[in-house]
Amino acid sequence: MNSRRDRWAELTGGQDGEAYARRFAQLAESGHDVHGEAAFCDALVTPGARILDAGCGTGRVAIRLAELGHRCTGVDVDRSMLAVARRETPTQEWIHADLAHLDGLGLEPGFDLALAAGNVVPLLAPGTEPAVVRQLAAVLRPGGLLVTGMGLDAEHLPLPEPTVTLPEFDHWCAEAGLTLRQRCATWSGEPYRPGGGYAVSVHARPTA
Ligand SMILES: C[S@@+](CC[C@H](N)C(=O)[O-])C[C@H]1O[C@@H](n2cnc3c(N)ncnc32)[C@H](O)[C@@H]1O
C-alpha cells in the first residue's frame, strides 16, 4: 500500500502505537494541555463539522474533536497507531490507507476541514508531499480548510533535520488550489515570525 516508505515508518518500524499513546497519556497526567490541536480546529468550524484527521495516528485529536461534537474520519497507514485508535473508540471511523492514495477510498468529498497534525507532512515518504497535499485539497468542500502543524528545525521534529520548508509547502498548496489564510507559531495561536521552528498553517479552498 505504501509504495515509498514514509519517514514515520522508517523511524519507528511501524511499532510505536502503544508507546506513542503512553507518551501522550503521561503528558496529560503531568498537566500538559494535549488538546491544543483540537481546540484550534474547533474554533475554525461550525458545530458538527465534517473533519478528516489525515495521519490520525492513535486518534488522539480526532477523538477529542468527536467529543466536541464533530464528525471525524481518521486515516493512517500505521496499523500499530490505528490499533490504539480503534480500541479507544471502536465506533469512530478509522481507515487504514496511504494519504497519497485517498482518491481510491471512495470517501465522500465535502470535508469542512482536513487536519495533518503532529508533523505528518514532514514525516511523509520523500517526494510524496505534493501528491498528499493535492489529495487533501480534493476532499475539501469549497471554502474548506487544510490545517497543518509542522516542525521546521530539528528541535521541533523527531528527525535529525527538517524535510520541508514553508515556501515549498505553500507552493504545493498553491498548486493544489489552496491559499494561505493564517499562520501561527503554536496551536494556541501565537503569531508566526519568520525563522520560527514550528508553524501551524491554515490554507483554504476557494469558495467559488
Ligand atoms: C507523529 S504521528 C502524528 C499522529 C497524530 N496526527 C497526532 O498528532 O498524534 C505521524 C503519523 O503520520 C502517519 N503517516 C505518515 N505518512 C503517512 C501516509 N502516507 N499516509 C497515512 N499516514 C501517514 C504516520 O503513520 C503517523 O501515524
Short mmCIF file of C-alpha atoms and ligand atoms in Angstrom, two decimals:
data_model
loop_
_atom_site.label_atom_id
_atom_site.label_comp_id
_atom_site.label_asym_id
_atom_site.label_seq_id
_atom_site.Cartn_x
_atom_site.Cartn_y
_atom_site.Cartn_z
CA MET A 1 0.00 0.00 0.00
CA ASN A 2 2.77 2.45 0.97
CA SER A 3 4.98 2.04 -2.10
CA ARG A 4 7.55 4.55 -0.79
CA ARG A 5 8.13 4.10 2.94
CA ASP A 6 7.15 7.13 4.96
CA ARG A 7 9.64 8.69 7.35
CA TRP A 8 7.49 7.78 10.37
CA ALA A 9 7.72 4.10 9.42
CA GLU A 10 11.49 4.45 8.92
CA LEU A 11 11.73 5.98 12.37
CA THR A 12 9.52 3.58 14.30
CA GLY A 13 9.36 0.40 12.26
CA GLY A 14 5.57 0.72 12.40
CA GLN A 15 5.55 -0.41 16.04
CA ASP A 16 5.15 2.80 18.02
CA GLY A 17 1.39 2.87 18.66
CA GLU A 18 1.31 1.85 22.31
CA ALA A 19 4.43 3.84 23.24
CA TYR A 20 3.06 6.94 21.44
CA ALA A 21 -0.23 6.68 23.33
CA ARG A 22 1.66 6.26 26.63
CA ARG A 23 3.76 9.38 25.94
CA PHE A 24 0.63 11.48 25.48
CA ALA A 25 -1.11 9.92 28.50
CA GLN A 26 1.93 10.86 30.62
CA LEU A 27 1.93 14.40 29.24
CA ALA A 28 -1.77 14.74 30.12
CA GLU A 29 -1.19 13.31 33.61
CA SER A 30 1.61 15.79 34.23
CA GLY A 31 -0.74 18.68 33.45
CA HIS A 32 0.18 19.47 29.83
CA ASP A 33 -2.59 20.62 27.51
CA VAL A 34 -2.71 17.83 24.93
CA HIS A 35 -5.82 19.15 23.19
CA GLY A 36 -4.38 22.28 21.54
CA GLU A 37 -4.82 20.95 18.01
CA ALA A 38 -8.47 20.01 18.58
CA ALA A 39 -9.27 23.36 20.21
CA PHE A 40 -7.61 25.23 17.33
CA CYS A 41 -9.64 23.32 14.72
CA ASP A 42 -12.87 23.54 16.72
CA ALA A 43 -12.57 27.34 16.65
CA LEU A 44 -12.35 27.34 12.83
CA VAL A 45 -15.52 25.37 12.04
CA THR A 46 -19.20 25.33 12.87
CA PRO A 47 -20.72 22.70 15.20
CA GLY A 48 -20.99 19.21 13.74
CA ALA A 49 -18.32 19.83 11.10
CA ARG A 50 -17.00 17.02 8.93
CA ILE A 51 -13.30 16.65 9.68
CA LEU A 52 -10.65 14.41 8.14
CA ASP A 53 -7.79 13.64 10.52
CA ALA A 54 -5.07 12.87 8.00
CA GLY A 55 -2.32 10.81 9.60
CA CYS A 56 -4.53 10.42 12.68
CA GLY A 57 -2.11 8.06 14.44
CA THR A 58 -3.64 6.87 17.72
CA GLY A 59 -6.64 9.10 17.10
CA ARG A 60 -5.90 11.44 19.98
CA VAL A 61 -7.01 14.57 18.07
CA ALA A 62 -9.97 13.01 16.20
CA ILE A 63 -11.31 11.52 19.43
CA ARG A 64 -11.22 14.94 21.08
CA LEU A 65 -12.86 16.57 18.05
CA ALA A 66 -15.64 13.96 18.17
CA GLU A 67 -16.12 14.73 21.89
CA LEU A 68 -16.56 18.36 20.82
CA GLY A 69 -19.39 17.26 18.51
CA HIS A 70 -17.68 16.97 15.12
CA ARG A 71 -17.92 14.09 12.66
CA CYS A 72 -14.40 12.76 12.23
CA THR A 73 -12.77 10.28 9.92
CA GLY A 74 -9.24 9.20 10.76
CA VAL A 75 -6.85 7.90 8.13
CA ASP A 76 -3.42 6.45 8.82
CA VAL A 77 -1.06 3.96 7.24
CA ASP A 78 0.46 2.69 10.51
CA ARG A 79 -1.50 -0.28 11.85
CA SER A 80 0.03 -0.07 15.35
CA MET A 81 -1.19 3.53 15.70
CA LEU A 82 -4.66 2.74 14.31
CA ALA A 83 -4.99 -0.24 16.67
CA VAL A 84 -4.91 2.17 19.61
CA ALA A 85 -7.50 4.46 17.97
CA ARG A 86 -9.82 1.52 17.25
CA ARG A 87 -9.51 0.20 20.80
CA GLU A 88 -10.16 3.64 22.32
CA THR A 89 -13.25 4.47 20.24
CA PRO A 90 -14.40 1.50 18.12
CA THR A 91 -17.43 3.45 16.94
CA GLN A 92 -15.42 6.17 15.19
CA GLU A 93 -14.37 5.79 11.57
CA TRP A 94 -10.71 4.73 11.26
CA ILE A 95 -9.32 3.92 7.82
CA HIS A 96 -6.04 2.18 7.08
CA ALA A 97 -4.76 3.97 3.98
CA ASP A 98 -1.95 5.97 2.46
CA LEU A 99 -2.77 9.68 2.18
CA ALA A 100 -1.14 9.73 -1.24
CA HIS A 101 -3.98 7.49 -2.47
CA LEU A 102 -7.04 8.92 -0.74
CA ASP A 103 -8.88 9.10 -4.06
CA GLY A 104 -9.03 5.30 -4.17
CA LEU A 105 -11.03 5.11 -0.94
CA GLY A 106 -14.33 6.38 -2.25
CA LEU A 107 -14.53 8.94 0.57
CA GLU A 108 -17.50 11.25 0.31
CA PRO A 109 -15.88 14.61 -0.55
CA GLY A 110 -17.00 17.83 1.09
CA PHE A 111 -14.97 17.83 4.31
CA ASP A 112 -15.11 21.14 6.15
CA LEU A 113 -11.58 20.69 7.42
CA ALA A 114 -8.64 18.34 6.89
CA LEU A 115 -6.05 18.23 9.64
CA ALA A 116 -2.46 16.98 9.42
CA ALA A 117 -1.17 17.47 12.96
CA GLY A 118 1.87 16.08 14.71
CA ASN A 119 4.38 16.56 11.90
CA VAL A 120 2.50 14.39 9.41
CA VAL A 121 3.75 16.46 6.44
CA PRO A 122 7.47 16.31 7.34
CA LEU A 123 7.06 12.57 8.05
CA LEU A 124 5.57 11.62 4.67
CA ALA A 125 7.57 9.50 2.26
CA PRO A 126 10.10 11.68 0.43
CA GLY A 127 8.68 13.04 -2.80
CA THR A 128 5.03 12.25 -1.98
CA GLU A 129 4.29 15.57 -0.27
CA PRO A 130 2.79 17.42 -3.27
CA ALA A 131 0.55 14.45 -4.07
CA VAL A 132 -0.68 14.24 -0.48
CA VAL A 133 -1.45 17.97 -0.41
CA ARG A 134 -3.38 17.55 -3.68
CA GLN A 135 -5.35 14.63 -2.25
CA LEU A 136 -6.23 16.55 0.91
CA ALA A 137 -7.28 19.62 -1.08
CA ALA A 138 -9.51 17.44 -3.24
CA VAL A 139 -11.62 16.16 -0.35
CA LEU A 140 -12.41 19.65 0.95
CA ARG A 141 -15.66 21.43 0.20
CA PRO A 142 -15.39 24.87 -1.42
CA GLY A 143 -14.25 27.11 1.43
CA GLY A 144 -12.93 24.09 3.35
CA LEU A 145 -9.69 24.34 5.33
CA LEU A 146 -6.43 22.42 5.43
CA VAL A 147 -4.80 22.76 8.85
CA THR A 148 -1.23 21.56 9.35
CA GLY A 149 1.30 21.67 12.14
CA MET A 150 4.93 21.05 11.33
CA GLY A 151 8.41 21.42 12.72
CA LEU A 152 10.86 23.41 10.65
CA ASP A 153 14.00 22.64 12.59
CA ALA A 154 15.46 19.63 14.40
CA GLU A 155 14.26 20.93 17.76
CA HIS A 156 10.63 20.60 16.63
CA LEU A 157 10.93 17.32 14.73
CA PRO A 158 11.60 13.67 15.57
CA LEU A 159 14.11 13.82 12.71
CA PRO A 160 17.75 14.96 12.55
CA GLU A 161 16.96 17.71 10.07
CA PRO A 162 13.95 19.43 8.51
CA THR A 163 12.40 17.88 5.44
CA VAL A 164 10.02 20.66 4.40
CA THR A 165 10.33 24.44 4.17
CA LEU A 166 7.35 26.78 4.38
CA PRO A 167 7.89 28.23 0.86
CA GLU A 168 7.89 24.65 -0.50
CA PHE A 169 4.76 23.76 1.44
CA ASP A 170 2.93 26.93 0.37
CA HIS A 171 3.92 26.15 -3.22
CA TRP A 172 2.40 22.63 -3.02
CA CYS A 173 -0.74 24.16 -1.51
CA ALA A 174 -0.94 26.82 -4.24
CA GLU A 175 -0.55 24.10 -6.91
CA ALA A 176 -3.45 22.28 -5.25
CA GLY A 177 -5.58 25.44 -5.42
CA LEU A 178 -5.28 26.39 -1.74
CA THR A 179 -4.45 29.83 -0.39
CA LEU A 180 -2.79 30.65 2.90
CA ARG A 181 -5.30 32.14 5.32
CA GLN A 182 -3.47 32.12 8.64
CA ARG A 183 -0.08 31.10 10.06
CA CYS A 184 0.65 30.71 13.76
CA ALA A 185 3.68 29.61 15.75
CA THR A 186 1.70 27.38 18.13
CA TRP A 187 -1.68 25.70 18.47
CA SER A 188 -2.58 28.42 20.98
CA GLY A 189 -2.46 30.89 18.11
CA GLU A 190 0.69 32.95 18.80
CA PRO A 191 1.64 34.68 15.55
CA TYR A 192 4.29 33.03 13.40
CA ARG A 193 7.51 35.01 12.90
CA PRO A 194 9.90 34.26 10.02
CA GLY A 195 12.58 31.82 11.10
CA GLY A 196 10.34 30.22 13.74
CA GLY A 197 10.87 26.49 14.29
CA TYR A 198 7.21 25.45 14.21
CA ALA A 199 4.29 26.55 12.07
CA VAL A 200 0.57 25.95 12.26
CA SER A 201 -0.86 26.85 8.86
CA VAL A 202 -4.42 27.25 7.68
CA HIS A 203 -4.92 27.04 3.92
CA ALA A 204 -8.34 27.44 2.34
CA ARG A 205 -10.01 26.10 -0.77
CA PRO A 206 -11.67 28.95 -2.69
CA THR A 207 -15.41 29.26 -2.16
CA ALA A 208 -16.34 29.71 -5.80
C1 LIG B 1 3.88 11.72 14.71
S1 LIG B 1 2.49 10.82 14.13
C2 LIG B 1 1.18 12.01 14.44
C3 LIG B 1 -0.14 11.33 14.69
C4 LIG B 1 -1.30 12.27 15.00
N1 LIG B 1 -1.60 13.14 13.90
C5 LIG B 1 -1.03 13.08 16.23
O1 LIG B 1 -0.90 14.31 16.13
O2 LIG B 1 -0.96 12.48 17.32
C6 LIG B 1 2.61 10.91 12.34
C7 LIG B 1 1.59 9.99 11.67
O3 LIG B 1 1.61 10.23 10.24
C8 LIG B 1 1.30 9.00 9.64
N2 LIG B 1 1.66 9.00 8.21
C9 LIG B 1 2.86 9.30 7.65
N3 LIG B 1 2.79 9.15 6.32
C10 LIG B 1 1.52 8.74 6.03
C11 LIG B 1 0.84 8.43 4.83
N4 LIG B 1 1.44 8.50 3.64
N5 LIG B 1 -0.45 8.04 4.89
C12 LIG B 1 -1.09 7.98 6.10
N6 LIG B 1 -0.48 8.27 7.28
C13 LIG B 1 0.81 8.64 7.24
C14 LIG B 1 2.13 8.00 10.45
O4 LIG B 1 1.73 6.68 10.24
C15 LIG B 1 1.91 8.51 11.87
O5 LIG B 1 0.81 7.88 12.49
#
